[in-house]
GROMACS .gro file of C-alpha atoms in nm:
model
  353
    1TYR     CA    1  11.301   7.830   7.972
    2GLY     CA    2  11.233   7.731   8.333
    3VAL     CA    3  11.489   7.450   8.348
    4GLU     CA    4  11.584   7.529   8.708
    5ALA     CA    5  11.221   7.552   8.818
    6ALA     CA    6  11.138   7.222   8.647
    7SER     CA    7  11.441   7.056   8.806
    8GLN     CA    8  11.331   7.173   9.150
    9GLN     CA    9  10.972   7.069   9.086
   10TYR     CA   10  11.040   6.717   8.958
   11PHE     CA   11  11.360   6.624   9.142
   12GLY     CA   12  11.379   6.865   9.434
   13LYS     CA   13  11.727   6.991   9.351
   14SER     CA   14  11.912   7.235   9.130
   15CYS     CA   15  11.971   7.142   8.767
   16ARG     CA   16  12.343   7.166   8.846
   17ASN     CA   17  12.308   6.856   9.064
   18LEU     CA   18  12.104   6.636   8.829
   19THR     CA   19  12.230   6.293   8.729
   20ILE     CA   20  12.272   6.209   8.361
   21ALA     CA   21  11.942   6.018   8.365
   22GLU     CA   22  11.759   6.306   8.531
   23SER     CA   23  11.912   6.554   8.285
   24ALA     CA   24  11.797   6.334   7.995
   25THR     CA   25  11.448   6.330   8.145
   26MET     CA   26  11.450   6.708   8.151
   27ALA     CA   27  11.567   6.724   7.791
   28GLY     CA   28  11.288   6.485   7.695
   29LEU     CA   29  11.030   6.734   7.820
   30THR     CA   30  11.097   6.995   7.555
   31ARG     CA   31  10.894   6.843   7.271
   32ALA     CA   32  10.571   6.812   7.476
   33PRO     CA   33  10.617   6.925   7.839
   34ASN     CA   34  10.274   6.822   7.963
   35ALA     CA   35  10.263   6.486   7.786
   36ASN     CA   36  10.615   6.388   7.894
   37GLU     CA   37  10.635   6.522   8.248
   38PRO     CA   38  10.739   6.245   8.491
   39ILE     CA   39  10.486   6.292   8.771
   40HIS     CA   40  10.163   6.220   8.584
   41ASN     CA   41  10.308   6.055   8.271
   42PRO     CA   42  10.602   5.842   8.393
   43VAL     CA   43  10.587   5.596   8.101
   44ASN     CA   44  10.615   5.875   7.842
   45ALA     CA   45  10.886   6.043   8.047
   46LYS     CA   46  11.094   5.722   8.063
   47THR     CA   47  11.051   5.659   7.691
   48ARG     CA   48  11.168   6.009   7.604
   49ARG     CA   49  11.455   5.982   7.855
   50ASP     CA   50  11.579   5.664   7.694
   51ILE     CA   51  11.566   5.822   7.348
   52VAL     CA   52  11.773   6.117   7.469
   53LEU     CA   53  12.026   5.885   7.633
   54GLY     CA   54  12.056   5.695   7.308
   55GLN     CA   55  12.128   6.016   7.121
   56MET     CA   56  12.389   6.110   7.382
   57LEU     CA   57  12.563   5.774   7.334
   58ASN     CA   58  12.546   5.791   6.953
   59PRO     CA   59  12.904   5.798   6.812
   60GLU     CA   60  12.818   6.111   6.615
   61ASN     CA   61  12.757   6.291   6.947
   62ALA     CA   62  12.955   6.084   7.201
   63PHE     CA   63  12.841   6.294   7.496
   64ILE     CA   64  12.855   5.995   7.732
   65THR     CA   65  13.037   5.663   7.753
   66ARG     CA   66  12.881   5.316   7.737
   67GLU     CA   67  12.927   5.279   8.114
   68GLN     CA   68  12.749   5.609   8.181
   69TYR     CA   69  12.473   5.509   7.940
   70ASP     CA   70  12.419   5.173   8.110
   71ALA     CA   71  12.411   5.334   8.457
   72ALA     CA   72  12.163   5.601   8.343
   73MET     CA   73  11.935   5.346   8.176
   74ALA     CA   74  11.932   5.142   8.498
   75GLU     CA   75  11.839   5.440   8.713
   76ASP     CA   76  11.481   5.415   8.848
   77LEU     CA   77  11.293   5.726   8.739
   78ASP     CA   78  11.011   5.664   8.987
   79VAL     CA   79  11.258   5.684   9.274
   80SER     CA   80  11.420   6.004   9.147
   81VAL     CA   81  11.099   6.201   9.098
   82ILE     CA   82  10.947   6.380   9.396
   83THR     CA   83  10.568   6.349   9.393
   84PRO     CA   84  10.341   6.622   9.537
   85GLU     CA   85  10.261   6.387   9.827
   86GLU     CA   86  10.630   6.332   9.904
   87ARG     CA   87  10.692   6.706   9.883
   88LEU     CA   88  10.416   6.771  10.134
   89GLU     CA   89  10.559   6.516  10.376
   90LEU     CA   90  10.905   6.671  10.347
   91GLU     CA   91  10.762   7.016  10.417
   92LYS     CA   92  10.576   6.885  10.722
   93SER     CA   93  10.897   6.733  10.856
   94GLY     CA   94  11.066   7.072  10.831
   95GLN     CA   95  11.291   6.991  10.538
   96GLY     CA   96  11.342   7.281  10.301
   97VAL     CA   97  11.199   7.169   9.969
   98TRP     CA   98  11.134   7.407   9.682
   99SER     CA   99  10.763   7.454   9.613
  100PRO     CA  100  10.652   7.535   9.257
  101SER     CA  101  10.388   7.778   9.383
  102LYS     CA  102  10.615   7.980   9.613
  103PHE     CA  103  10.810   8.278   9.490
  104LYS     CA  104  11.007   8.563   9.636
  105ALA     CA  105  10.798   8.881   9.646
  106PRO     CA  106  10.486   8.683   9.544
  107TYR     CA  107  10.246   8.979   9.528
  108PHE     CA  108  10.486   9.168   9.302
  109ALA     CA  109  10.544   8.857   9.088
  110GLU     CA  110  10.170   8.804   9.050
  111GLU     CA  111  10.118   9.161   8.928
  112VAL     CA  112  10.392   9.106   8.671
  113ARG     CA  113  10.236   8.774   8.565
  114LYS     CA  114   9.894   8.935   8.512
  115PHE     CA  115  10.047   9.213   8.305
  116ILE     CA  116  10.235   8.964   8.087
  117TYR     CA  117   9.925   8.753   8.026
  118ASP     CA  118   9.727   9.064   7.934
  119LYS     CA  119   9.991   9.173   7.684
  120PHE     CA  120  10.091   8.840   7.527
  121ASN     CA  121   9.907   8.521   7.439
  122LYS     CA  122   9.959   8.203   7.639
  123GLU     CA  123  10.176   8.035   7.375
  124GLU     CA  124  10.418   8.328   7.364
  125VAL     CA  125  10.451   8.329   7.741
  126LEU     CA  126  10.485   7.956   7.804
  127GLU     CA  127  10.659   7.828   7.492
  128GLN     CA  128  10.848   8.105   7.312
  129GLY     CA  129  11.077   8.201   7.599
  130MET     CA  130  11.094   8.548   7.756
  131GLU     CA  131  11.332   8.747   7.971
  132ILE     CA  132  11.140   8.987   8.194
  133ASN     CA  133  11.335   9.250   8.385
  134THR     CA  134  11.153   9.420   8.671
  135THR     CA  135  11.205   9.721   8.895
  136ILE     CA  136  11.209   9.528   9.224
  137ASP     CA  137  11.495   9.576   9.469
  138MET     CA  138  11.508   9.257   9.678
  139HIS     CA  139  11.696   9.426   9.961
  140MET     CA  140  11.414   9.680   9.991
  141GLN     CA  141  11.153   9.409   9.936
  142ARG     CA  142  11.280   9.204  10.228
  143ALA     CA  143  11.293   9.515  10.447
  144ALA     CA  144  10.935   9.603  10.343
  145GLU     CA  145  10.806   9.255  10.424
  146LYS     CA  146  10.977   9.260  10.763
  147ALA     CA  147  10.852   9.609  10.849
  148LEU     CA  148  10.492   9.538  10.751
  149LEU     CA  149  10.463   9.199  10.919
  150GLU     CA  150  10.621   9.324  11.241
  151SER     CA  151  10.385   9.622  11.248
  152LEU     CA  152  10.081   9.401  11.186
  153ASP     CA  153  10.191   9.163  11.461
  154ARG     CA  154  10.232   9.448  11.709
  155PHE     CA  155   9.886   9.580  11.620
  156ASP     CA  156   9.732   9.235  11.657
  157GLU     CA  157   9.903   9.181  11.991
  158LYS     CA  158   9.752   9.499  12.134
  159LYS     CA  159   9.412   9.427  11.983
  160LEU     CA  160   9.402   9.072  12.119
  161ALA     CA  161   9.515   9.190  12.463
  162TRP     CA  162   9.229   9.441  12.476
  163LEU     CA  163   8.969   9.191  12.353
  164THR     CA  164   9.091   8.939  12.609
  165LYS     CA  165   9.068   9.201  12.883
  166VAL     CA  166   8.701   9.268  12.806
  167GLY     CA  167   8.620   8.900  12.753
  168ARG     CA  168   8.570   8.919  12.376
  169GLU     CA  169   8.877   8.735  12.248
  170GLU     CA  170   8.658   8.521  12.019
  171GLU     CA  171   8.609   8.835  11.808
  172PHE     CA  172   8.978   8.858  11.723
  173VAL     CA  173   9.065   8.857  11.352
  174PRO     CA  174   9.424   8.921  11.239
  175VAL     CA  175   9.456   9.252  11.058
  176SER     CA  176   9.597   9.269  10.708
  177GLY     CA  177   9.788   9.548  10.540
  178ALA     CA  178   9.999   9.652  10.244
  179LEU     CA  179  10.317   9.845  10.169
  180VAL     CA  180  10.448   9.999   9.849
  181CYS     CA  181  10.781  10.173   9.787
  182ILE     CA  182  10.825  10.384   9.473
  183ASP     CA  183  11.155  10.534   9.355
  184ASN     CA  184  11.166  10.911   9.296
  185ARG     CA  185  11.526  10.946   9.180
  186GLU     CA  186  11.600  11.110   8.848
  187GLY     CA  187  11.574  10.851   8.574
  188TYR     CA  188  11.391  10.601   8.793
  189GLN     CA  189  11.070  10.789   8.871
  190GLY     CA  190  10.776  10.554   8.918
  191PHE     CA  191  10.988  10.239   8.958
  192VAL     CA  192  10.820  10.016   9.217
  193ARG     CA  193  11.104   9.891   9.436
  194ALA     CA  194  10.897   9.692   9.685
  195MET     CA  195  10.539   9.571   9.717
  196VAL     CA  196  10.378   9.369   9.993
  197GLY     CA  197  10.010   9.295   9.935
  198GLY     CA  198   9.930   9.104  10.253
  199ARG     CA  199  10.055   8.870  10.524
  200ASP     CA  200  10.084   8.547  10.328
  201PHE     CA  201  10.031   8.499   9.955
  202GLU     CA  202   9.984   8.124   9.999
  203THR     CA  203   9.685   8.190  10.224
  204VAL     CA  204   9.539   8.504  10.067
  205LYS     CA  205   9.601   8.586   9.700
  206PHE     CA  206   9.410   8.915   9.724
  207ASN     CA  207   9.660   9.199   9.682
  208SER     CA  208   9.573   9.474   9.929
  209ALA     CA  209   9.828   9.703   9.762
  210THR     CA  210   9.660   9.706   9.421
  211GLN     CA  211   9.308   9.571   9.472
  212ALA     CA  212   9.179   9.701   9.806
  213LYS     CA  213   9.028  10.048   9.776
  214ARG     CA  214   8.997  10.240  10.102
  215LEU     CA  215   8.890  10.589  10.206
  216ILE     CA  216   9.179  10.834  10.185
  217GLY     CA  217   9.083  11.015  10.503
  218SER     CA  218   9.311  11.292  10.624
  219SER     CA  219   9.591  11.187  10.389
  220ILE     CA  220   9.403  11.387  10.125
  221LYS     CA  221   9.481  11.716  10.297
  222PRO     CA  222   9.825  11.784  10.143
  223PHE     CA  223   9.655  11.779   9.802
  224VAL     CA  224   9.387  12.023   9.918
  225TRP     CA  225   9.657  12.255  10.054
  226ALA     CA  226   9.856  12.220   9.731
  227ALA     CA  227   9.551  12.337   9.537
  228ALA     CA  228   9.516  12.629   9.778
  229ILE     CA  229   9.881  12.733   9.731
  230ALA     CA  230   9.842  12.703   9.353
  231SER     CA  231   9.539  12.933   9.368
  232GLY     CA  232   9.745  13.213   9.523
  233MET     CA  233   9.720  13.146   9.896
  234THR     CA  234  10.035  13.130  10.105
  235PRO     CA  235  10.128  12.919  10.410
  236SER     CA  236  10.048  13.231  10.617
  237THR     CA  237   9.691  13.264  10.485
  238VAL     CA  238   9.461  13.263  10.790
  239ILE     CA  239   9.145  13.050  10.811
  240VAL     CA  240   8.919  13.042  11.116
  241ASP     CA  241   8.865  12.703  11.276
  242ALA     CA  242   8.518  12.738  11.425
  243PRO     CA  243   8.190  12.543  11.441
  244TYR     CA  244   8.070  12.473  11.086
  245VAL     CA  245   7.719  12.373  10.985
  246ARG     CA  246   7.559  12.327  10.644
  247VAL     CA  247   7.200  12.222  10.574
  248ASN     CA  248   7.117  12.035  10.253
  249SER     CA  249   6.803  12.067  10.041
  250ALA     CA  250   6.636  11.793  10.244
  251GLY     CA  251   6.686  11.995  10.561
  252LYS     CA  252   6.951  11.764  10.701
  253ALA     CA  253   7.231  11.938  10.888
  254TRP     CA  254   7.597  11.853  10.841
  255ALA     CA  255   7.820  11.961  11.129
  256PRO     CA  256   8.170  11.814  11.093
  257LYS     CA  257   8.418  11.828  11.380
  258ASN     CA  258   8.792  11.803  11.430
  259PHE     CA  259   8.951  11.482  11.554
  260ASP     CA  260   8.996  11.621  11.906
  261GLY     CA  261   8.640  11.757  11.915
  262LYS     CA  262   8.767  12.112  11.973
  263PHE     CA  263   8.790  12.433  11.770
  264HIS     CA  264   9.106  12.641  11.771
  265GLY     CA  265   9.013  12.976  11.621
  266ALA     CA  266   9.209  13.167  11.355
  267MET     CA  267   9.527  13.001  11.235
  268PRO     CA  268   9.757  13.005  10.931
  269ILE     CA  269   9.690  12.718  10.694
  270ARG     CA  270  10.044  12.588  10.750
  271GLN     CA  271   9.964  12.524  11.114
  272ALA     CA  272   9.623  12.382  11.019
  273LEU     CA  273   9.789  12.124  10.795
  274GLU     CA  274  10.041  12.033  11.064
  275ARG     CA  275   9.752  11.971  11.304
  276SER     CA  276   9.525  11.813  11.040
  277ILE     CA  277   9.235  12.046  11.111
  278ASN     CA  278   8.919  11.919  10.938
  279ILE     CA  279   8.728  12.247  10.944
  280VAL     CA  280   9.007  12.437  10.770
  281SER     CA  281   9.025  12.168  10.502
  282ILE     CA  282   8.650  12.200  10.442
  283LYS     CA  283   8.668  12.578  10.423
  284LEU     CA  284   8.954  12.560  10.174
  285VAL     CA  285   8.749  12.334   9.946
  286GLU     CA  286   8.452  12.567   9.989
  287GLN     CA  287   8.658  12.871   9.889
  288LEU     CA  288   8.840  12.701   9.601
  289GLY     CA  289   8.542  12.504   9.474
  290ALA     CA  290   8.519  12.124   9.471
  291PRO     CA  291   8.578  12.097   9.091
  292TYR     CA  292   8.906  12.289   9.125
  293VAL     CA  293   9.027  12.063   9.407
  294ARG     CA  294   8.919  11.751   9.218
  295SER     CA  295   9.127  11.859   8.919
  296TYR     CA  296   9.438  11.859   9.138
  297LEU     CA  297   9.352  11.522   9.288
  298GLU     CA  298   9.296  11.365   8.948
  299GLY     CA  299   9.616  11.523   8.817
  300CYS     CA  300   9.796  11.328   9.088
  301GLY     CA  301   9.616  11.008   8.996
  302ILE     CA  302   9.338  11.013   9.256
  303GLN     CA  303   9.003  10.950   9.087
  304THR     CA  304   8.705  11.128   9.241
  305ASP     CA  305   8.326  11.118   9.218
  306PRO     CA  306   8.186  11.435   9.054
  307GLN     CA  307   7.894  11.413   9.297
  308GLN     CA  308   8.124  11.462   9.596
  309GLY     CA  309   8.115  11.815   9.728
  310LEU     CA  310   8.269  11.953  10.044
  311THR     CA  311   8.308  11.605  10.194
  312ILE     CA  312   8.603  11.555   9.960
  313ALA     CA  313   8.799  11.770  10.209
  314LEU     CA  314   8.774  11.484  10.460
  315GLY     CA  315   8.904  11.218  10.223
  316THR     CA  316   8.592  11.052  10.081
  317PRO     CA  317   8.756  10.925   9.757
  318HIS     CA  318   8.854  10.556   9.759
  319VAL     CA  319   9.203  10.457   9.643
  320THR     CA  320   9.449  10.168   9.665
  321VAL     CA  321   9.781  10.184   9.847
  322MET     CA  322   9.959  10.180   9.510
  323GLU     CA  323   9.751  10.474   9.384
  324MET     CA  324   9.811  10.673   9.702
  325CYS     CA  325  10.185  10.604   9.701
  326SER     CA  326  10.203  10.715   9.338
  327ALA     CA  327   9.998  11.027   9.414
  328TYR     CA  328  10.229  11.131   9.699
  329SER     CA  329  10.534  11.081   9.478
  330THR     CA  330  10.404  11.379   9.279
  331PHE     CA  331  10.529  11.604   9.559
  332ALA     CA  332  10.873  11.442   9.554
  333ASN     CA  333  10.890  11.488   9.176
  334GLY     CA  334  10.822  11.861   9.176
  335GLY     CA  335  10.457  11.834   9.071
  336LYS     CA  336  10.509  11.574   8.797
  337ARG     CA  337  10.321  11.246   8.816
  338TYR     CA  338  10.480  10.921   8.704
  339SER     CA  339  10.270  10.607   8.671
  340PRO     CA  340  10.395  10.306   8.871
  341ILE     CA  341  10.634  10.085   8.673
  342LEU     CA  342  10.696   9.719   8.756
  343ILE     CA  343  10.868   9.604   8.436
  344THR     CA  344  11.164   9.777   8.270
  345ASP     CA  345  11.185   9.562   7.958
  346ILE     CA  346  11.077   9.231   7.803
  347LYS     CA  347  11.302   9.038   7.566
  348ASP     CA  348  11.222   8.742   7.344
  349ARG     CA  349  11.437   8.430   7.314
  350ASP     CA  350  11.666   8.607   7.066
  351GLY     CA  351  11.725   8.904   7.296
  352HIS     CA  352  11.502   9.144   7.106
  353THR     CA  353  11.318   9.396   7.326
   0.00000   0.00000   0.00000
């Protein structure tokens, strides 16, 4: 029921370390948490605390002695409670104080929170008590956070150095990024083991892993090649990489090029995929037909625009990191797609799933 979180929020320590008076204050919250919380309603909180202490002293209960009761009643609640202002000062001084808005794996936790609020009403979530088990692996989560942040820092360092060299350092903006790790093991397919949606959740709540749609680019090519193999082609099928031009009905020419600006002649499609040859990708889509290729993309979870033609070969669909990670897991799962899973089960206060 959030006893530990409340203890950290109001008293800045674990519920295991609360005094009798502080514990009674916590118990007094249960009837009306908002009306009796000690930060904004100290009078109500003290009244409820004293009632609880009286019940603890009552001979029928005898949870505490008269001496303990007297000491608890004399304890100054205002001194025990940590106000938001005091918490901020402690954080500024470098003292580790629990913050009610900070969580481990915050982007993952926020996705879980949104799912829960979509599925259940507010009263069920906040008052009925729930046990929510998720798929996260904190060892992998910590490794993912470390890997992403270190990579972003290295990128920023190079970018800033170049901007400084050309006298444009005022243009520097730290880059953001995202990382998702999905399990492909038998029995755990689709389980999201780690998710990092940005640099700092406290600064930016926007989750780049689930909300930011970006062009796929060349990462679409394995799906195009998969469609080609499914159609009967083999890795040895030869396609000619040569200048390619198409003119639309308006008379506008489209002449795509490879990344290196060169053409490499006839080559097996296996080699073309290894070298990420744009022209071969376009010719495969042309031979197979865009609708056929789109069907494979959508089967893997990549939504496409029916109006997109040959340009789909160059990765014009927009997807999130989560969608792309899930799509690639189709290869690891032998052609089967499993939707991303963040929650394994939800139990009510009585343990019913």
